[in-house]
XYZ file of C-alpha atoms in Angstrom:
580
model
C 53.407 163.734 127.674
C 49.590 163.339 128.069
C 47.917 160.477 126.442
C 44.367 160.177 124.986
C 42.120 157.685 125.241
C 41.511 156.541 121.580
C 37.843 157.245 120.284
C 35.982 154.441 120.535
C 33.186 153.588 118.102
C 29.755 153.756 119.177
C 27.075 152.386 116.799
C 23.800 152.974 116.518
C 22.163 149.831 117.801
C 23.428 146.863 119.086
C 21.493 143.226 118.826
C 21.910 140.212 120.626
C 21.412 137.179 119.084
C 20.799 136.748 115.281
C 17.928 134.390 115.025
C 14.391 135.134 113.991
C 13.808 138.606 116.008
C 17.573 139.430 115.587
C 18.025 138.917 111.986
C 14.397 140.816 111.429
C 15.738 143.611 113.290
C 18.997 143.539 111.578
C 17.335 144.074 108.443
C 14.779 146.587 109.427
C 16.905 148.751 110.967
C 20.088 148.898 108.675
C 17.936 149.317 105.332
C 16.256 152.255 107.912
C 19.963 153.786 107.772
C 21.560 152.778 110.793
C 23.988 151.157 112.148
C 24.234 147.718 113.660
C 26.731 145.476 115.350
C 25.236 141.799 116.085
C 26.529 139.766 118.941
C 26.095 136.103 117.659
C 27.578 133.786 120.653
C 28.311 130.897 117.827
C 30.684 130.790 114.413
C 29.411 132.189 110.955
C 27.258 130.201 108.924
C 28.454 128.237 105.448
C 25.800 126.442 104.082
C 27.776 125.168 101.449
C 30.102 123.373 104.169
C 28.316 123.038 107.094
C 24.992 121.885 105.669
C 23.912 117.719 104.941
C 20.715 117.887 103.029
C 22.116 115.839 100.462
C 24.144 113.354 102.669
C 23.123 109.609 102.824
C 23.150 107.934 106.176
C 25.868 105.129 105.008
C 28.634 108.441 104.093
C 28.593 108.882 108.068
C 30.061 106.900 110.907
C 27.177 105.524 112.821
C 24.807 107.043 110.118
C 25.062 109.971 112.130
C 23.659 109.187 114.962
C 26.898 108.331 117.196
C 27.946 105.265 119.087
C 24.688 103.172 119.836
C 22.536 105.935 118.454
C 23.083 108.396 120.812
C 22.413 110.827 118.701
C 19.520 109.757 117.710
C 16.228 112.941 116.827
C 17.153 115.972 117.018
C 21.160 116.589 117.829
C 22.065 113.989 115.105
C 25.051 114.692 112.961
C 22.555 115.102 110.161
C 20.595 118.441 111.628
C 21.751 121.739 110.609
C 24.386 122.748 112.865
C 25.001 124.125 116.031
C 21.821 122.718 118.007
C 21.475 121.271 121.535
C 19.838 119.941 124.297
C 23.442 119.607 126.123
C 25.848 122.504 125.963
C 29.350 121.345 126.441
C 30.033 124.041 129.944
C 27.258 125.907 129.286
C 24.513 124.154 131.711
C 21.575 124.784 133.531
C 19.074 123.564 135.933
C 16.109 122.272 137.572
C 14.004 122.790 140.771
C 13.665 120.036 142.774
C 10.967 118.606 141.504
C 10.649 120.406 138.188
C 11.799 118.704 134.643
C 12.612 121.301 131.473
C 14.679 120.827 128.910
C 16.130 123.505 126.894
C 17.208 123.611 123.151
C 19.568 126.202 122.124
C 21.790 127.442 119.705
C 25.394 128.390 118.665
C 25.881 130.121 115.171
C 24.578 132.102 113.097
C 20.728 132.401 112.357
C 20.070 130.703 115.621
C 17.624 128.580 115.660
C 15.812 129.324 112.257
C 18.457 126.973 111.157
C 16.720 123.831 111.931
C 13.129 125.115 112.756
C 10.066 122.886 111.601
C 8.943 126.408 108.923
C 5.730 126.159 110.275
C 4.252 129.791 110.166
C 0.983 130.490 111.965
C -0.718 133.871 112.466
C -1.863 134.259 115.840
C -5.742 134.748 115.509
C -7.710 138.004 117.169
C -8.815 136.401 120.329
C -5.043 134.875 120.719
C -4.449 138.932 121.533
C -7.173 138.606 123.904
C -7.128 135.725 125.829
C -8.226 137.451 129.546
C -11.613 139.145 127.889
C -12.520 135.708 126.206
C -12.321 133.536 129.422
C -11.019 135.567 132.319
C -7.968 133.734 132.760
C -4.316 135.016 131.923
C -3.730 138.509 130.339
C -4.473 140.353 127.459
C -1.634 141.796 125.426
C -1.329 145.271 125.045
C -1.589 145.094 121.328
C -4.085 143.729 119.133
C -4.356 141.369 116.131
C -5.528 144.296 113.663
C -2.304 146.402 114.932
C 0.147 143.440 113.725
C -1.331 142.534 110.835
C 0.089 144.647 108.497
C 3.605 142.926 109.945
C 2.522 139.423 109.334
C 2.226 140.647 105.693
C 5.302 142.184 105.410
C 7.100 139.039 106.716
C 5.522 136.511 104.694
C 6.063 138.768 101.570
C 9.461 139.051 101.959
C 10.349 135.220 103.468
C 7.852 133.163 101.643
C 4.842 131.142 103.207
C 2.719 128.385 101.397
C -0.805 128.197 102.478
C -4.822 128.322 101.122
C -7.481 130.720 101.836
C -9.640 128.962 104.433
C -11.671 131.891 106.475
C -11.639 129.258 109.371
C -12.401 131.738 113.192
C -9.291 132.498 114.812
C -7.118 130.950 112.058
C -6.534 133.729 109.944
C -4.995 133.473 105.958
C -1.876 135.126 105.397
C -0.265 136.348 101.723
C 0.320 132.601 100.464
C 2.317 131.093 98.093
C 0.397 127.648 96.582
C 0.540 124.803 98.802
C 2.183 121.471 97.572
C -0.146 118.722 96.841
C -0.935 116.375 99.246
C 0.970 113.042 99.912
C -1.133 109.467 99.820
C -0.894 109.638 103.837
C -2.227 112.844 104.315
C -4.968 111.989 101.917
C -5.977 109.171 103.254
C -5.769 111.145 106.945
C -7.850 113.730 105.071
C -10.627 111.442 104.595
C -10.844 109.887 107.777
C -10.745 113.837 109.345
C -13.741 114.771 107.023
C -15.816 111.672 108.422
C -15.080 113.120 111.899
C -15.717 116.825 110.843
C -11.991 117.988 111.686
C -10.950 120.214 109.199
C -7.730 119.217 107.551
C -6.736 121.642 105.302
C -3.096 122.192 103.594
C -0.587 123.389 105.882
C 0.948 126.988 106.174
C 4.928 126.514 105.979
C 7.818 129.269 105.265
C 9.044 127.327 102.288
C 9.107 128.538 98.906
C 6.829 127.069 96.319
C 7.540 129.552 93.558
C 11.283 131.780 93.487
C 10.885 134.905 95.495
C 13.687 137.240 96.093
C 16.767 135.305 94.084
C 15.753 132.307 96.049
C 14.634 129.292 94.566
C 12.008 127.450 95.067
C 12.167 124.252 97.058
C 13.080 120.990 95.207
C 11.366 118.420 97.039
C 13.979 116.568 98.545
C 11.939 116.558 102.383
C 15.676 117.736 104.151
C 14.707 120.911 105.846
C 15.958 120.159 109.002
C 19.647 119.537 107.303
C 19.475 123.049 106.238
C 18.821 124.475 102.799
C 21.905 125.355 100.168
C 19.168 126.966 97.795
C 17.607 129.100 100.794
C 14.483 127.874 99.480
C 13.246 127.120 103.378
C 13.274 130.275 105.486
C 16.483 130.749 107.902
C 17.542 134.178 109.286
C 20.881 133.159 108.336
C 20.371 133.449 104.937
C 17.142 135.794 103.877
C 17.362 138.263 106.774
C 21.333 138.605 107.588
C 21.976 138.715 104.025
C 19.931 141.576 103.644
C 21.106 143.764 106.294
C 24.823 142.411 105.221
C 24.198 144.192 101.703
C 23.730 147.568 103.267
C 26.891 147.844 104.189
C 26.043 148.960 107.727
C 25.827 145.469 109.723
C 28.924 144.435 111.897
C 28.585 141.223 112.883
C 30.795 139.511 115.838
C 30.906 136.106 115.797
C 31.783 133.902 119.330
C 30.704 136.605 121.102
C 29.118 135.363 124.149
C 26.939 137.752 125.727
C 27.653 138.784 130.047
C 25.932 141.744 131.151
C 24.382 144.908 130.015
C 26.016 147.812 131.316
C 24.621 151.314 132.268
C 25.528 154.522 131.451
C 25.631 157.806 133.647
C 22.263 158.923 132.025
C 19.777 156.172 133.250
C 20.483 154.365 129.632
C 21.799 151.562 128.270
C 25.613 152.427 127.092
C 27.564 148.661 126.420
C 27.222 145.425 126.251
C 29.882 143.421 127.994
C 30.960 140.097 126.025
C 33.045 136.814 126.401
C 35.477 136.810 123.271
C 34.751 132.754 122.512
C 38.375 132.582 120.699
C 40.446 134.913 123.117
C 38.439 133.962 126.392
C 38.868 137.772 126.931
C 36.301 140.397 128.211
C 35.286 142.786 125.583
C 32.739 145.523 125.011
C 30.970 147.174 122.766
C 28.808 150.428 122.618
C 25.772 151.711 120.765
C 22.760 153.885 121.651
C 20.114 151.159 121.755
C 19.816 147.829 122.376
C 18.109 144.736 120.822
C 18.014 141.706 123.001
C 17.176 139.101 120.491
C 18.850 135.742 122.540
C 15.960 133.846 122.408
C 12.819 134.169 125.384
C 14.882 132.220 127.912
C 18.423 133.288 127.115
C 17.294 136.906 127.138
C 16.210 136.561 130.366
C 18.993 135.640 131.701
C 21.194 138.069 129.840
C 18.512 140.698 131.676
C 19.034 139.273 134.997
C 22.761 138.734 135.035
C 23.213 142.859 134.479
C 22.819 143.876 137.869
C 23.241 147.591 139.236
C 22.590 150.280 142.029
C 19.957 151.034 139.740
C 18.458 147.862 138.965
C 19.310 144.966 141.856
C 17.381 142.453 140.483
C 18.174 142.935 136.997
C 17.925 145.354 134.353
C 14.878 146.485 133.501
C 13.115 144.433 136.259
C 11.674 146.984 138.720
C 8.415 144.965 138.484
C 9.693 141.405 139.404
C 8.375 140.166 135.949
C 11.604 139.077 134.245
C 11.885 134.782 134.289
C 8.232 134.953 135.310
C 5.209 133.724 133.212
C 7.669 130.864 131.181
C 5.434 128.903 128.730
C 5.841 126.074 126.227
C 3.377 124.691 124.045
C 1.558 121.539 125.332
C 3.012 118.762 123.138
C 1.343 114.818 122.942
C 1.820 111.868 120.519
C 0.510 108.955 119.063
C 1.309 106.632 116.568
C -0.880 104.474 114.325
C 0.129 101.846 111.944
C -2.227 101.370 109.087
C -1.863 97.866 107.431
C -3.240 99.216 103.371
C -0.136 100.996 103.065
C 1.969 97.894 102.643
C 0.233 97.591 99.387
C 1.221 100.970 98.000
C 3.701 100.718 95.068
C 7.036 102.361 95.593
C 6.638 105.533 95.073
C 9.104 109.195 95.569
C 7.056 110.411 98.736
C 9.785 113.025 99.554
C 7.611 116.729 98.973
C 8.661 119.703 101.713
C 10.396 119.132 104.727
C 7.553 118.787 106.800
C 3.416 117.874 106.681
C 1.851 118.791 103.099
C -1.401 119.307 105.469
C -2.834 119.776 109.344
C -5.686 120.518 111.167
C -5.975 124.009 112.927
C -8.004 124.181 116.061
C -11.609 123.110 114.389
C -13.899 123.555 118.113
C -12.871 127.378 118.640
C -15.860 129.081 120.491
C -17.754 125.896 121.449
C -17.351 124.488 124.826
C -14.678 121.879 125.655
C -13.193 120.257 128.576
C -10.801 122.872 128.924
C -10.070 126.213 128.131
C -8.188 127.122 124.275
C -7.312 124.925 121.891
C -4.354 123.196 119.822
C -3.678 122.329 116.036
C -2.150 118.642 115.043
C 0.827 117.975 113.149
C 1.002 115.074 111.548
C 3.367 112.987 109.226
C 4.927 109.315 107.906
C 5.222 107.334 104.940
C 8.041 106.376 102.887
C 10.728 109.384 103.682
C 14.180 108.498 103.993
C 15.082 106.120 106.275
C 17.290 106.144 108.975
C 18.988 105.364 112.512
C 16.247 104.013 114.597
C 12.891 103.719 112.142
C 12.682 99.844 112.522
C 12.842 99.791 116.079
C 9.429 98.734 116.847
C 8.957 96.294 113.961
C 12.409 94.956 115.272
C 10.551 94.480 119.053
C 7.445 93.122 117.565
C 8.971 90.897 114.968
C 10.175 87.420 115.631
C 13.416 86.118 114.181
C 16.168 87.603 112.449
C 18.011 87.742 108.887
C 16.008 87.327 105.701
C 12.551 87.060 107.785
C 13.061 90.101 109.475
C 14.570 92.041 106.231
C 11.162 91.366 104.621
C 9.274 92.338 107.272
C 11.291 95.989 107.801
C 10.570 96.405 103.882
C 7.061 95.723 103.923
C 6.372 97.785 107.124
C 8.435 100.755 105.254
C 5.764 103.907 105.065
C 2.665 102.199 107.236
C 3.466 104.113 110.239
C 1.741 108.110 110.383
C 2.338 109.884 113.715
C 0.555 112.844 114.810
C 1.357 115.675 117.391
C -0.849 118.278 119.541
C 0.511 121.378 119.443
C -1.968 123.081 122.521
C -1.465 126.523 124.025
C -1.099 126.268 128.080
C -1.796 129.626 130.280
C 0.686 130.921 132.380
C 1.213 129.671 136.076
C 3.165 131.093 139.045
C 5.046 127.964 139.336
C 6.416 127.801 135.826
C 9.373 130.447 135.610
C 13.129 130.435 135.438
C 16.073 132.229 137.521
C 19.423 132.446 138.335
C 20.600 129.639 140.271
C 22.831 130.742 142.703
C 25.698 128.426 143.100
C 25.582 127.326 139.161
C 28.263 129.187 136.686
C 28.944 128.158 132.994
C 32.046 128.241 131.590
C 32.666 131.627 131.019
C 31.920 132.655 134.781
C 27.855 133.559 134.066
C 25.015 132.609 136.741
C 23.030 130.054 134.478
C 19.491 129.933 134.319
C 17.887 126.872 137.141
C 13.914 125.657 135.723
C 10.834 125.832 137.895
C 8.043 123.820 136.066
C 4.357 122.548 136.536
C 1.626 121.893 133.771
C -1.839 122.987 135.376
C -5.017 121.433 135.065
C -5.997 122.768 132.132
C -3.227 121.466 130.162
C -3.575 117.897 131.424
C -6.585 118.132 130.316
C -6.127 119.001 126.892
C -3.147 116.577 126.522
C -5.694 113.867 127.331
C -8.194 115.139 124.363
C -5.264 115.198 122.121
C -4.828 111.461 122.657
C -8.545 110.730 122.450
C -8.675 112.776 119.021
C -5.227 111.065 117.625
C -7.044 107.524 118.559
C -10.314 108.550 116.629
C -8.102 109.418 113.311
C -6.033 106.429 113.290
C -9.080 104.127 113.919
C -11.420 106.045 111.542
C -8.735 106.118 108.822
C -7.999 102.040 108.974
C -5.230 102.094 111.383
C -4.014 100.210 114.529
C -2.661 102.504 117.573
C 1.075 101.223 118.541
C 1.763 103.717 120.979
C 3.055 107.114 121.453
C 6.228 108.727 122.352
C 7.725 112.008 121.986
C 10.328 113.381 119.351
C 13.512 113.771 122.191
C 13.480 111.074 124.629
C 17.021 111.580 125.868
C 18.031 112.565 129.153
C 19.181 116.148 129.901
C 20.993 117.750 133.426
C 17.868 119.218 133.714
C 15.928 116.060 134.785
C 14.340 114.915 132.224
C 13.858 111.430 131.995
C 12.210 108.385 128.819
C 9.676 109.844 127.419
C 6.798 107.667 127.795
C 7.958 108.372 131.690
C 7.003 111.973 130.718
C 3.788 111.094 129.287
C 1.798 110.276 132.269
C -1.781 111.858 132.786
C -2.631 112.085 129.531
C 0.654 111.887 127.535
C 1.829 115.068 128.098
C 5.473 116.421 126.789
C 8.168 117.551 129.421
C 8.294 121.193 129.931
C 10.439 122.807 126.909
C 10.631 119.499 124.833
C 7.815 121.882 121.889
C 11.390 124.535 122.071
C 8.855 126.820 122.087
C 9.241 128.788 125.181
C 8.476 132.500 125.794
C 6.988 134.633 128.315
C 9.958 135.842 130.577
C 9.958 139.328 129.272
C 6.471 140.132 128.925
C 4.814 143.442 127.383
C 2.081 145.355 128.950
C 0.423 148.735 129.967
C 1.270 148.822 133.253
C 5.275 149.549 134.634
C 3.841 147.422 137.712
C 3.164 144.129 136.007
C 4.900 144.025 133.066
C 8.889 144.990 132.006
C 8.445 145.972 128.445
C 5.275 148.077 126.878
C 3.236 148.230 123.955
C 6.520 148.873 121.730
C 8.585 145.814 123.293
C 10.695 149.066 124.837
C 11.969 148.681 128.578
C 9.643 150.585 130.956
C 12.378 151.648 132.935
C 14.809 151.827 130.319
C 13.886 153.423 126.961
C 16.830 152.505 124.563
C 16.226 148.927 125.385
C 14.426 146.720 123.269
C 13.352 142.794 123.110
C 12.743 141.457 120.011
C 11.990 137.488 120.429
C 9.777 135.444 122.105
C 9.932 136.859 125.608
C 7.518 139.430 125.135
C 4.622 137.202 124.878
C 1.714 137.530 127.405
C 0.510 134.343 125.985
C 1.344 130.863 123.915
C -1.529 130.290 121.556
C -1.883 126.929 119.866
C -0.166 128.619 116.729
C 3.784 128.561 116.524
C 5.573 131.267 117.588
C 8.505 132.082 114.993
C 6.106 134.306 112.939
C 4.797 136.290 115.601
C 8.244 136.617 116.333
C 9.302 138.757 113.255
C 5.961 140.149 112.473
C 6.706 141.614 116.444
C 10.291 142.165 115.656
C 9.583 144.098 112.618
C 7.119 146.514 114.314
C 9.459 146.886 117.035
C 11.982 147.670 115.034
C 10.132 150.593 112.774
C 8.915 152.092 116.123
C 12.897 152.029 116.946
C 13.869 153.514 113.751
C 11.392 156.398 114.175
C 12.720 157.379 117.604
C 16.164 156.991 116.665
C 15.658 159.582 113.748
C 13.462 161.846 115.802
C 16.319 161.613 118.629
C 14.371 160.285 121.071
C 16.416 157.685 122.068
């Protein structure tokens, strides 16, 4: 008797990865009227069970932090979940020679789970780096093109800010920014006598209800994740969204292999690791989103291999892994002796700095090329794993000496991070490494890394500037070290190791990494155009961070779905007009 293949279902689009660009998409394109599956390679997300805001550091073992604090910054048991700098058969690699480390994640919403919500516009001459001073590229798109996305996306998600007009800065639709803690005031003063503008920062948090969501309650947990959804996570503003439409599959566990190829010179599949099987699966649709974050999308690209495309889809120009950025990160610390006098106070406010300074010497000339904006933050938040460490070195004795010297030192210590924009260098990229294979039987990615001039440079005013702050505002320095000193397969060593020539961060430690897919005009020199669509392959899209042709000193999750979104509409139109 002859048998039939049974039909198999082939949906409209298909995204990778569910974070900021993938949930954006998700939304965008299923309240357009089509339909999406989503590839997430981690579990579903329960905020009600899998978040801590709420949890004290006594209802854990080891407060959280595992056996002799292991755990200890980011990866702690506290941290919304599904975060690392260590994947458990899932590694990857450095050159000889070369330190990265790389921060992923495993569930849904990515990595807009445990983000730091800080939501920065990229300014005009961001978009046109090359023209301003000849060095890098321009992107093929400018600032006046993706405005109109930046305000759809902080409509819809919710961003706190003020109306500054400060050049290459620019506002955004805000909702009112908290008030200012005691620290940051007194920080605020010491920037005005040094004529760095402070003003209140720009975070994705809500300050008033928008959309069902309430507005944040002050308890400073962010990073634990948010049961009120009153911090921005794709997980639960974007996916939500596109899950009410009734037109988004999404497949949890699914662990991404290869991008397959039709007959037609088009995408067709996507080939997948079943997580809870271990099985091979696919799944088919007439465009595809790769949304697996910059690096991870990369490698996805790279790993599907053809007659076609040898070196990877979508690669004909060589581009794909190439041009790998992070932001220049550096630290200090200051301890400033009046605030042991302050009177116990609730300091707790948003999850993150009240107030920071955006880059306040645009257009006047430094001792290197850009610029970067400084994070700061300290006081009296909640205390944990770790925070008496140095009063503990400097302190003599023990017991009831040492009990009143860890109270009285409580809230005294502000710390404050560069967050600087380095230029894209041939020896900075990533690739497959040939002998390397996670888990599932997939090439991994191996690391090349330098930091140029330029960026040494800047890491070196950083530390001059933090010095001038803390002195000018009262403080003492004590030393500066950076937010994830552990050690990774990658190479990465202690941190104030890291910090030589001018106290500059490893490569990846900012996690904010882009670059490896770029956009551009020309097929020769760039894999994706003006539309973030493949040059050689027209129903594939990238919707994250890898289409960057540069890393401002702004952070990049914005740009991400203000990108994502546009991407996405110009998607939608094709798909209607059958042009896909």
């Amino acid at each position: 008797m002859l048998q039939l293949n049974p039909h198999r279902k082939v949906y409209d689009v298909c995204i990778i990865g569910s974070g900021a660009g993938g949930g954006t998409a998700a939304k965008v394109l299923t309240e357009g009227g089509l339909n999406v599956v989503m590839l997430e390679a981690g579990p579903r997300l329960n905020p009600d069970k899998d978040f801590k805001e709420h949890v004290w550091p006594y209802q854990l073992p080891h407060r959280g932090v595992g056996v002799g604090g292991k755990q200890s910054g980011i990866g702690n048991e506290f941290m919304a979940p599904n975060g690392f700098w260590e994947i458990e058969g899932e590694p990857y690699t450095a050159a000889p020679g070369s330190s990265f480390r790389w921060f992923r994640s495993r569930i849904e919403g990515g990595r807009t789970n445990h983000w730091g919500r800080i939501a920065l516009r990229f300014g005009p001459a961001d978009f046109r780096a090359h023209s301003t001073d000849g060095l890098g590229d321009d992107w093929p798109i400018t600032y006046e093109e993706l405005a109109p996305y930046y305000d759809k996306v902080e409509s819809y998600i919710g961003v706190f800010g003020s109306k500054e007009n400060i050049l290459n800065s620019p506002d955004g639709v805000f909702m009112p920014p908290p008030k200012p803690r005691c620290t940051e005031n007194l920080i605020k003063k010491a920037c005005d006598k040094l004529n760095i503008t402070c003003i209140p920062s720009r975070l994705a948090i809500l300050t008033k209800p928008l959309n069902d969501r309430d507005a944040c309650h002050y308890c400073a947990q962010c990073g634990r994740g948010c049961r009120t959804a009153s911090n921005f996570s794709s997980s639960q503003v974007m996916i939500p969204s596109a899950a009410a439409t009734g037109r988004l599959t999404m497949i949890a566990n699914a662990m991404a292999r290869e991008i397959v190829m039709g007959s037609n010179d088009k995408v067709e599949a996507i080939s997948y690791i079943d997580k809870s099987t271990k099985s091979e699966q696919r799944v088919y649709a007439k465009s595809v989103v790769v949304a697996a974050s910059a690096c991870e999308s990369a490698r996805l690209l790279l790993n599907s291999r053809s007659h076609a495309f040898p070196a990877g889809l979508a690669n004909s120009s060589g581009v794909v892994g190439r041009y790998l950025t992070d932001s220049v990160g550096s630290d200090l610390t200051g301890y400033f002796p009046q605030l042991e006098k302050m009177p116990v106070h609730n300091h707790d406010g948003v999850g993150g700095m009240h107030m920071y300074m955006p880059w306040w010497r645009f257009g006047k000339k430094n001792e290197f090329l850009r610029g970067y904006h400084i994070e700061f933050g300290g006081g009296r938040d909640m205390p944990g794993v770790g925070g008496f460490d140095y009063v503990c070195e400097k302190q003599e004795g023990y017991g009831t000496s040492l009990k009143q010297k860890c109270r009285s030192s409580y809230g005294t210590f502000i710390g404050f991070s560069g967050r600087g924009e380095m230029i894209p260098n041939e020896h900075s990229f990533c690739e497959l490494d040939p002998e390397v294979k996670d888990k599932w039987g997939i090439p991994v990615l191996r690391f090349h890394w330098q930091w140029g001039e330029n960026e040494n440079r800047m890491a070196a005013d950083m530390q001059q500037t933090f010095r001038a702050i803390i002195e000018a505002a009262g403080g003492t320095v004590i030393g500066g070290t950076l937010r994830h000193p552990q050690k990774s397969s990658a190479g990465a060593s202690n941190a104030l190791d890291q910090q030589a020539a001018g106290r500059i961060s490893v490569g990846g430690a900012i996690i904010h990494e882009l670059g490896t897919v770029r956009m551009g005009n020309d097929p020769r020199t760039s894999a994706l155009n003006r539309n973030c669509q493949g040059h050689d392959v027209k129903n594939l899209f990238v919707s994250d961070a890898a289409p960057f042709v540069s890393n401002p000193d702004k952070n990049p999750t914005l740009t991400i779905m203000a990108l994502a979104w546009k991407t996405s509409e110009y998607l939608l139109d094709q798909a209607k007009k059958g042009e896909l």
